[in-house]
PDB file of C-alpha atoms in Angstrom:
ATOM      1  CA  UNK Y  24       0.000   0.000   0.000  1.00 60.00           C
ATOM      2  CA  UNK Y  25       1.428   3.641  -0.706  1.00 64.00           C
ATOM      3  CA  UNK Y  26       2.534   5.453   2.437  1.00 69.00           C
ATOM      4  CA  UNK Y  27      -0.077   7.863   1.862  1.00 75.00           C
ATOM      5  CA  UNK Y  28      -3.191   6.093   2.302  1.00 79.00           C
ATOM      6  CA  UNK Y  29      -1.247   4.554   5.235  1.00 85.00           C
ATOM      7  CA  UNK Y  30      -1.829   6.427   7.787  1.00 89.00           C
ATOM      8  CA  UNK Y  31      -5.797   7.084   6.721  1.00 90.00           C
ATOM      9  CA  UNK Y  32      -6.433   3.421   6.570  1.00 90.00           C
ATOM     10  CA  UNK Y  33      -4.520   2.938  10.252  1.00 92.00           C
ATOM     11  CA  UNK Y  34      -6.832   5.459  11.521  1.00 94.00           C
ATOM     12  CA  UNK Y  35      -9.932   4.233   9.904  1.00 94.00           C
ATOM     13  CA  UNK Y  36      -8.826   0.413  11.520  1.00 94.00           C
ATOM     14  CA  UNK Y  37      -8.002   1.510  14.808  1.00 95.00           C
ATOM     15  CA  UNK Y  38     -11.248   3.589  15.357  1.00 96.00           C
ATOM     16  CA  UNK Y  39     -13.222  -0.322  14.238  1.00 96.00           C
ATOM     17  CA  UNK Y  40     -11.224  -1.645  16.935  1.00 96.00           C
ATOM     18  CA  UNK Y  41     -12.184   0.320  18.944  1.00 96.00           C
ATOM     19  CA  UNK Y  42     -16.207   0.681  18.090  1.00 96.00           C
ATOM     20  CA  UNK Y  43     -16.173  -3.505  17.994  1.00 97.00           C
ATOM     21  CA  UNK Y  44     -14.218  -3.734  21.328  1.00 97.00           C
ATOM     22  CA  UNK Y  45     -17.293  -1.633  23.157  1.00 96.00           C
ATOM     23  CA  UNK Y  46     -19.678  -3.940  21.065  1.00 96.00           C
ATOM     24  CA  UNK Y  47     -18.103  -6.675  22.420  1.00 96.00           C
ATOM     25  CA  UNK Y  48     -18.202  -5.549  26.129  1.00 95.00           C
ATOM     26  CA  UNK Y  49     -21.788  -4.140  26.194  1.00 95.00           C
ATOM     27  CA  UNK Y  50     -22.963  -7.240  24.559  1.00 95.00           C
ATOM     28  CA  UNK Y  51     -21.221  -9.521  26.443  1.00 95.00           C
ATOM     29  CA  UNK Y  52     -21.771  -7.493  29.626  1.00 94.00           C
ATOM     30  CA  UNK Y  53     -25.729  -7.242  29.153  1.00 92.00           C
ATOM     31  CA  UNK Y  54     -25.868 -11.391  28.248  1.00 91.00           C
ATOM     32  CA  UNK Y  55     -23.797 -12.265  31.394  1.00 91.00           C
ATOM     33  CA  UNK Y  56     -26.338 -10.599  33.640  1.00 88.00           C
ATOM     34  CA  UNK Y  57     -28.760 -12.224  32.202  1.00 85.00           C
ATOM     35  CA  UNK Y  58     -27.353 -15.288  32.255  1.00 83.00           C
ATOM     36  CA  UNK Y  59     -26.735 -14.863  35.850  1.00 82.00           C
ATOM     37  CA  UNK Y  60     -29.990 -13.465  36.975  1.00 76.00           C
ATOM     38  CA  UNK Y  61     -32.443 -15.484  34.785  1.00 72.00           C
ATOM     39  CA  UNK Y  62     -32.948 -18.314  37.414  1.00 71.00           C
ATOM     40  CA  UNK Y  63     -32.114 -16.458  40.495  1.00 70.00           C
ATOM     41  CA  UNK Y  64     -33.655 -13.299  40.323  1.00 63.00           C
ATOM     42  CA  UNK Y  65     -36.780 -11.791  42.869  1.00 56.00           C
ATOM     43  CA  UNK Y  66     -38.921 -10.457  39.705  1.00 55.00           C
ATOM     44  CA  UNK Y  67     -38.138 -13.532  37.026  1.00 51.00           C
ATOM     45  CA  UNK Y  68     -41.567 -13.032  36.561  1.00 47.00           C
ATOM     46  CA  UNK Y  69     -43.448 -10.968  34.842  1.00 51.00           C
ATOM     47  CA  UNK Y  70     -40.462  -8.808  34.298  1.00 54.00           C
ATOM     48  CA  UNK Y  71     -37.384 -11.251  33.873  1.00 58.00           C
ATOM     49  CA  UNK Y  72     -38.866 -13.997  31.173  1.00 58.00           C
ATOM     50  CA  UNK Y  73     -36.754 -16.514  30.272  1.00 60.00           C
ATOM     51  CA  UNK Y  74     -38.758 -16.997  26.840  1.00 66.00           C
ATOM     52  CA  UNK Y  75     -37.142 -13.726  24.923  1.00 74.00           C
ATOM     53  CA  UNK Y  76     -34.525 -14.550  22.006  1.00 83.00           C
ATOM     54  CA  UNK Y  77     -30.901 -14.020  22.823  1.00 87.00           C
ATOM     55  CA  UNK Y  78     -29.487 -14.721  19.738  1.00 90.00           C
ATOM     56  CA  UNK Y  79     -29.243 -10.852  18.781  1.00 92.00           C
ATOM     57  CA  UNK Y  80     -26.334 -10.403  21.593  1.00 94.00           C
ATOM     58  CA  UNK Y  81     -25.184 -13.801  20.671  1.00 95.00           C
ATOM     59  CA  UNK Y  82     -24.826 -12.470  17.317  1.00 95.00           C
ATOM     60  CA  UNK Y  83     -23.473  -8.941  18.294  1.00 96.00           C
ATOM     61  CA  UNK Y  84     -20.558 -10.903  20.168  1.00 96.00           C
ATOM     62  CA  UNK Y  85     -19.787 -12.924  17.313  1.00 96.00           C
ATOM     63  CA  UNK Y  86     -19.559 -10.713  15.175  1.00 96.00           C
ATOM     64  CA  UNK Y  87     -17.773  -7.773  16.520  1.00 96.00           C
ATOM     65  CA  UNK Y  88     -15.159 -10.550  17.408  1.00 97.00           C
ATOM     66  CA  UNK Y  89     -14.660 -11.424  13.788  1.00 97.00           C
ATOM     67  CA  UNK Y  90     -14.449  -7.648  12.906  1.00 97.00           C
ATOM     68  CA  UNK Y  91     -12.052  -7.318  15.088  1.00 96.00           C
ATOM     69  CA  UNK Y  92      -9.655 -10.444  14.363  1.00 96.00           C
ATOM     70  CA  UNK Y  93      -9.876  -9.240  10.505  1.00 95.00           C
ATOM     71  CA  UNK Y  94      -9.116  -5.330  11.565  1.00 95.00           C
ATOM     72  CA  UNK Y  95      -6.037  -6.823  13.668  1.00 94.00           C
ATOM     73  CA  UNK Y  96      -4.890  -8.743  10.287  1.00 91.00           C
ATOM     74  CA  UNK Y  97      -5.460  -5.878   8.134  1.00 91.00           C
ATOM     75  CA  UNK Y  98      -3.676  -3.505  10.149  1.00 90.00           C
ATOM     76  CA  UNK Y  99      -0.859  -6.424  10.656  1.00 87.00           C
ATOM     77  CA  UNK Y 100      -1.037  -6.582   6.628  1.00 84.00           C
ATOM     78  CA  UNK Y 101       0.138  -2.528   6.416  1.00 84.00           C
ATOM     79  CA  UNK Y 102       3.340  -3.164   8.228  1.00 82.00           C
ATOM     80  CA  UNK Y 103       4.291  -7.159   7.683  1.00 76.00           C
ATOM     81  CA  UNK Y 104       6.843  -6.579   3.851  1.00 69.00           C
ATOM     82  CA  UNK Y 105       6.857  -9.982   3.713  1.00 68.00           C
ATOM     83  CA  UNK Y 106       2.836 -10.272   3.374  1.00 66.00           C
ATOM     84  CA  UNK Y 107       0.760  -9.484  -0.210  1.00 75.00           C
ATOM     85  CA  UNK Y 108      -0.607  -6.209   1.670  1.00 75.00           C
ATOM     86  CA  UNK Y 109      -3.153  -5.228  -0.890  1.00 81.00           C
ATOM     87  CA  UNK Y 110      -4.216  -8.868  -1.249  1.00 84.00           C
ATOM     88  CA  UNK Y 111      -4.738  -9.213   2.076  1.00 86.00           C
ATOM     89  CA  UNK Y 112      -6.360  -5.788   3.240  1.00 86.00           C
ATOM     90  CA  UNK Y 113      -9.044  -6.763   0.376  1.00 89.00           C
ATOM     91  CA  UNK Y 114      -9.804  -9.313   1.665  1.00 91.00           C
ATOM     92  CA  UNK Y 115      -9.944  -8.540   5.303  1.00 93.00           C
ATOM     93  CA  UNK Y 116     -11.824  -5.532   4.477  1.00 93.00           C
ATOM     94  CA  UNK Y 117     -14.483  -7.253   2.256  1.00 94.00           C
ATOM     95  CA  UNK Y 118     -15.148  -9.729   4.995  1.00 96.00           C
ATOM     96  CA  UNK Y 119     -15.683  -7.475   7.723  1.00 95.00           C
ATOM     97  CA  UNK Y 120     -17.494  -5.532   5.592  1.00 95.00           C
ATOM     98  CA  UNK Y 121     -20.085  -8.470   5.332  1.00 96.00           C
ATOM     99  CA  UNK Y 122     -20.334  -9.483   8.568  1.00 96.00           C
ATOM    100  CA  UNK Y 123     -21.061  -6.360   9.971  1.00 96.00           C
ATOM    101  CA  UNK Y 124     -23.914  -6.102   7.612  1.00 96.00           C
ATOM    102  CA  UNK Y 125     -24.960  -9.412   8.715  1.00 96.00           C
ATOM    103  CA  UNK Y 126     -24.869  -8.233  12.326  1.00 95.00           C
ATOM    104  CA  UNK Y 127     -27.089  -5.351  11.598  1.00 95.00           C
ATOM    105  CA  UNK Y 128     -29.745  -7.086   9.296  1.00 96.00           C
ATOM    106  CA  UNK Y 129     -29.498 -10.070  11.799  1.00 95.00           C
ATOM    107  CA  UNK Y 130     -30.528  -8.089  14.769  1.00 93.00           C
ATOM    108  CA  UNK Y 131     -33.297  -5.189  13.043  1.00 93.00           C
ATOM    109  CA  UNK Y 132     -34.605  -8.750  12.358  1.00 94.00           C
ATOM    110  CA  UNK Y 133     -34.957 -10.124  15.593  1.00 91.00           C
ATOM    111  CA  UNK Y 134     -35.976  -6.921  17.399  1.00 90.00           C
ATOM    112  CA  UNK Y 135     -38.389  -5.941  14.770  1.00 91.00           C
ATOM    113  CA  UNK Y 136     -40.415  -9.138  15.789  1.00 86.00           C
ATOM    114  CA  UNK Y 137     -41.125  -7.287  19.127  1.00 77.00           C
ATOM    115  CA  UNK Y 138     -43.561  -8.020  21.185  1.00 76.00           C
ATOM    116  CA  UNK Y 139     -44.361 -11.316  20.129  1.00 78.00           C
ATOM    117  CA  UNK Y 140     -40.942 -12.705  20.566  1.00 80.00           C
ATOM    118  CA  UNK Y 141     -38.344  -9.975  22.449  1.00 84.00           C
ATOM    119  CA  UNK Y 142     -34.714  -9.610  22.570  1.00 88.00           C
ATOM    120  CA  UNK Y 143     -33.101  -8.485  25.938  1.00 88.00           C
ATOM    121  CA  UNK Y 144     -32.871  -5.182  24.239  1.00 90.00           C
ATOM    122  CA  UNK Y 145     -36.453  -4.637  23.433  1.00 88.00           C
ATOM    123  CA  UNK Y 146     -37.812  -6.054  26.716  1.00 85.00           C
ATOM    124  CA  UNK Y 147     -35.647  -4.626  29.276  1.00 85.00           C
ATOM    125  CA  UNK Y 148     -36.441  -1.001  27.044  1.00 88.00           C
ATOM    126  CA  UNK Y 149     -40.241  -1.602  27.497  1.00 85.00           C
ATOM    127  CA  UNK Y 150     -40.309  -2.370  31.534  1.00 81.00           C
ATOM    128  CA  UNK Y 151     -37.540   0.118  32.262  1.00 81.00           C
ATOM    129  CA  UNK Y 152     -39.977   2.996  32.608  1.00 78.00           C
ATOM    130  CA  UNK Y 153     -42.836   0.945  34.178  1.00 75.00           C
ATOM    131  CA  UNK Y 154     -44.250   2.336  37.473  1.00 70.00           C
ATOM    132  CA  UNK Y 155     -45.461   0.010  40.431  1.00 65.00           C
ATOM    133  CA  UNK Y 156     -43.561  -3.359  39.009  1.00 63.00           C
ATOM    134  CA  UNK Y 157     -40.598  -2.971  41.011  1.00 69.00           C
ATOM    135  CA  UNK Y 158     -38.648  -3.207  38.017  1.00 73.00           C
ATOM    136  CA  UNK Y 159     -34.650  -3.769  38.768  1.00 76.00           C
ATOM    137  CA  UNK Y 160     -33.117  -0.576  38.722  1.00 78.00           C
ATOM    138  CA  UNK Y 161     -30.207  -1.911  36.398  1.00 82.00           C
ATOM    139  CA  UNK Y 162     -33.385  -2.421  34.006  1.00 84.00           C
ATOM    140  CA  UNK Y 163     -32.061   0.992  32.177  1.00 88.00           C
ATOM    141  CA  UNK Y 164     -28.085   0.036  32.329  1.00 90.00           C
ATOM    142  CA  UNK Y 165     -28.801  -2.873  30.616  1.00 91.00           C
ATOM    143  CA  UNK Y 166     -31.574  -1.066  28.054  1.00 92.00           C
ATOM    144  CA  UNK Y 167     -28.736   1.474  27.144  1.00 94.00           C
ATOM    145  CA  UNK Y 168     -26.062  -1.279  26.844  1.00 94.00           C
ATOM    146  CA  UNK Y 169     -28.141  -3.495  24.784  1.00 94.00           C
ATOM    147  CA  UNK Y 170     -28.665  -0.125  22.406  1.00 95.00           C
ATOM    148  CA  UNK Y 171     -25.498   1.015  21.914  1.00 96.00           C
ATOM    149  CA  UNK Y 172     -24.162  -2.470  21.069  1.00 95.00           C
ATOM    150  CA  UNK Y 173     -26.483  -2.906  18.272  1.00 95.00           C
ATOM    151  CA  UNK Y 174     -26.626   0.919  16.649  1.00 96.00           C
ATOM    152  CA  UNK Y 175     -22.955   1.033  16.882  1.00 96.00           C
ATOM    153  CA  UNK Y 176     -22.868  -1.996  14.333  1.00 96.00           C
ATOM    154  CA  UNK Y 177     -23.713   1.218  11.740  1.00 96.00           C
ATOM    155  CA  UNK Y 178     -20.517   3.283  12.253  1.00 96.00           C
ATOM    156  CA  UNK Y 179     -18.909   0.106  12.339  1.00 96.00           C
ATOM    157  CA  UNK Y 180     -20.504  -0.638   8.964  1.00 96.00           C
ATOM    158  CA  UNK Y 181     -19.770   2.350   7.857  1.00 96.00           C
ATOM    159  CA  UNK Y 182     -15.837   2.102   8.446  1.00 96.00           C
ATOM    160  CA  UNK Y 183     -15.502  -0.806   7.122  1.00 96.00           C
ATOM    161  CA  UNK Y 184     -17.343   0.479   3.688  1.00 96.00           C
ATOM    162  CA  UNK Y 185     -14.471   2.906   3.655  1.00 95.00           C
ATOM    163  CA  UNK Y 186     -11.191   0.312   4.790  1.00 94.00           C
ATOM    164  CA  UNK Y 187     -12.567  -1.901   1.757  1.00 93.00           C
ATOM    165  CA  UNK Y 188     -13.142   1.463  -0.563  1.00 93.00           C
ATOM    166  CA  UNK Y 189      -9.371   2.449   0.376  1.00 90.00           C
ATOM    167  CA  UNK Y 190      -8.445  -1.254  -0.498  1.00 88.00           C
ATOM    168  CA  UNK Y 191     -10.187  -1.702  -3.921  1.00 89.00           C
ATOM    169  CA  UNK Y 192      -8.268   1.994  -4.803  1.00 87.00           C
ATOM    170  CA  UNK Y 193      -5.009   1.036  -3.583  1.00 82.00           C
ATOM    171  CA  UNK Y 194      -5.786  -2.732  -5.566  1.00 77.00           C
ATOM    172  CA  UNK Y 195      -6.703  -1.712  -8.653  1.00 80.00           C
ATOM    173  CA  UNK Y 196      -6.160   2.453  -9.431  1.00 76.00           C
ATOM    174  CA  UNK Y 197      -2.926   2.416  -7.536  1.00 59.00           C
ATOM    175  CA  UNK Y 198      -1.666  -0.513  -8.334  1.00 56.00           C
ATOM    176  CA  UNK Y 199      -2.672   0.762 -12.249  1.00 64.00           C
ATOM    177  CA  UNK Y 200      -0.669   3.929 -11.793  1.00 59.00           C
ATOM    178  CA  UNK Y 201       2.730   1.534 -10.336  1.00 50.00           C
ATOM    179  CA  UNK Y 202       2.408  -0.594 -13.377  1.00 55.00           C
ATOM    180  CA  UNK Y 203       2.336   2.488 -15.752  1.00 53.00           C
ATOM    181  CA  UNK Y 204       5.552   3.846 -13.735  1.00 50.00           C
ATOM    182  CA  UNK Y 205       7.346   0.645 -14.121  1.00 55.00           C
ATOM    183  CA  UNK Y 206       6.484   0.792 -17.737  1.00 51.00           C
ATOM    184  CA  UNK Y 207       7.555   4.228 -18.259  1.00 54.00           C
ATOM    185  CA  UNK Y 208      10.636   3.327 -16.867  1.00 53.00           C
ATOM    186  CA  UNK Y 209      11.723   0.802 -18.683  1.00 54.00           C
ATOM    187  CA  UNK Y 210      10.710   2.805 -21.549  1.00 53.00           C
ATOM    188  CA  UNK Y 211      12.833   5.683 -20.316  1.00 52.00           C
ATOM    189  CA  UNK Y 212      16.070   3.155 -19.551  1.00 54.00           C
ATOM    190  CA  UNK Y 213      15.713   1.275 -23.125  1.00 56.00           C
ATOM    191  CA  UNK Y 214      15.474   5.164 -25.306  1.00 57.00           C
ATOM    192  CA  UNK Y 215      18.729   5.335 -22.559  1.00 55.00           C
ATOM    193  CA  UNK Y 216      20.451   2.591 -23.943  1.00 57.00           C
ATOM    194  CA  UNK Y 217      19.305   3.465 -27.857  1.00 53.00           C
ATOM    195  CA  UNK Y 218      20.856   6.966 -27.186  1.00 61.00           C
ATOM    196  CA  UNK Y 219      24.103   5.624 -25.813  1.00 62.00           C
ATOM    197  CA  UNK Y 220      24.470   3.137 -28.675  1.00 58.00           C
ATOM    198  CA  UNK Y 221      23.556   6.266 -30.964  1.00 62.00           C
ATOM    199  CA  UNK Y 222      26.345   8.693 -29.441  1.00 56.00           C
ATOM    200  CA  UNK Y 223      28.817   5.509 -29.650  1.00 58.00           C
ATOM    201  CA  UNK Y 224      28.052   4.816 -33.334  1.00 64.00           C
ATOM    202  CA  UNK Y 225      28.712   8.648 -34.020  1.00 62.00           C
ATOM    203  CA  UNK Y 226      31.716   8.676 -32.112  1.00 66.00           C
ATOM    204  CA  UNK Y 227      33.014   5.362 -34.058  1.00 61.00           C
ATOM    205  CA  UNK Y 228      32.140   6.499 -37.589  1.00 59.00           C
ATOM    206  CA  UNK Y 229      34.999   9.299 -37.494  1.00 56.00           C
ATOM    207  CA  UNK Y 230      37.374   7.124 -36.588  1.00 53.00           C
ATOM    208  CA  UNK Y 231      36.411   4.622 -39.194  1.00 53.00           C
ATOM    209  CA  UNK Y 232      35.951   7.413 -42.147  1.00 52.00           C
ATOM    210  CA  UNK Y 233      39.727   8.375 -41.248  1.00 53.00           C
ATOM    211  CA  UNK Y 234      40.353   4.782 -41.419  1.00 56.00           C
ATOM    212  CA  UNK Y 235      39.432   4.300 -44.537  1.00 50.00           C
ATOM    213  CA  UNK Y 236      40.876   7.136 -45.885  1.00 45.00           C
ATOM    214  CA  UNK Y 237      44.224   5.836 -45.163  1.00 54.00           C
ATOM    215  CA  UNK Y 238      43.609   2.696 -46.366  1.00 48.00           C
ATOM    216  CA  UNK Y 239      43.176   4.313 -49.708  1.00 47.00           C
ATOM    217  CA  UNK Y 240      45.893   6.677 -49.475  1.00 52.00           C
ATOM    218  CA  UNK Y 241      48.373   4.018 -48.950  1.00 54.00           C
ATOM    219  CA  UNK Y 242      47.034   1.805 -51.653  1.00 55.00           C
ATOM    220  CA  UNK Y 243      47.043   4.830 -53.955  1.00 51.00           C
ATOM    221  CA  UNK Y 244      50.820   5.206 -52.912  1.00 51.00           C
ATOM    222  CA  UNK Y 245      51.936   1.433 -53.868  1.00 50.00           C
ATOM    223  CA  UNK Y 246      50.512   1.567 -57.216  1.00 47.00           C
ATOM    224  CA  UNK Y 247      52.337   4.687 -58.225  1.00 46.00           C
ATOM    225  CA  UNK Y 248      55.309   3.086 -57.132  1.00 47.00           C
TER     226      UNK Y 248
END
């Protein structure tokens, strides 16, 4: 990759990391309290079902952990010489790219079936606000949590869109523009090397003219003789 779109496509990788790493801990955060409190809490019922789909945070922790692994190789790919770094931030960059729009679809899915089958997100938003259900006051932690983990799957989206836009320009324009340099430069060293051979020949032919010239001097010599 030029040096240029380095540092752009650094930036761009580390702010994923970061987005996918607070995906990662809200999600996972929100699920383990479930987990935890689904069985064992004082208001399992009606407020703490069991019955609600958890697949959506299942899915959020998935895959912000693949974004993440593929944003650690592409950013490994801009500094490892010894690696096809345009090859590989393609291809890094195109799969991230579809998982995170996986993740999103995925989960707009699931919560859009709301209420007749709920996600942690979509129930603990509903009861957060209810009055007189004594409703666990970490009801709106876990609301907020749930909701930042799955609308932050958009700017994640989003910089992914641009790593694999910055990869398809540095694959195919950039890597265009190298091969016409290379050609012009071997272009430029061969009319070198015709030019030399020129200014030799022109240097020779002299030489060879006064050469001759003797040659035909002295042979016009012995026959007078």
């Amino acid at each position: 990759m030029a040096a240029r779109l380095r540092i752009p496509t650094l930036a761009l990788a580390a702010l994923s990391i970061g987005l996918n790493v607070a995906i990662l801990g809200c999600a996972g955060r929100t699920l383990n309290v479930f987990m935890q409190e689904r069985y064992t809490s004082t208001w399992f019922m009606p407020v703490w079902s069991s019955h609600f789909d958890t697949r959506e945070l299942w899915a959020l922790i998935g895959t912000s952990a693949a974004v993440l692994v593929l944003n650690l190789i592409l950013t490994a790919g801009l500094f490892a010489g010894s690696l096809p770094a345009n090859l590989l931030i393609l291809t890094s960059s195109s799969l991230s790219s579809a998982v995170s729009l996986i993740a999103i679809i995925f989960s707009s899915v699931l919560n859009n079936q709301a209420p007749n089958s709920d996600t942690l997100q979509t129930w603990t938003c509903r009861w957060r606000d209810v009055a007189d259900e004594g409703v666990p006051r970490n009801y709106d932690t876990l609301c907020h949590e749930t909701r930042f983990a799955y609308y932050t799957t958009i700017p994640s989206l989003i910089l992914q869109l641009l790593l694999l836009g910055l990869a398809l320009y540095t694959f195919f324009v950039a890597g265009r523009k190298a091969r016409g340099l290379r050609l012009e430069g071997e272009k430029d060293h061969e009319l070198g090397d015709v030019r030399q051979l020129s200014v030799e020949t022109k240097m020779e032919s002299p030489k060879s003219g006064t050469d001759s010239l003797g040659i035909v001097a002295g042979g016009g010599r012995g026959k007078f003789s």
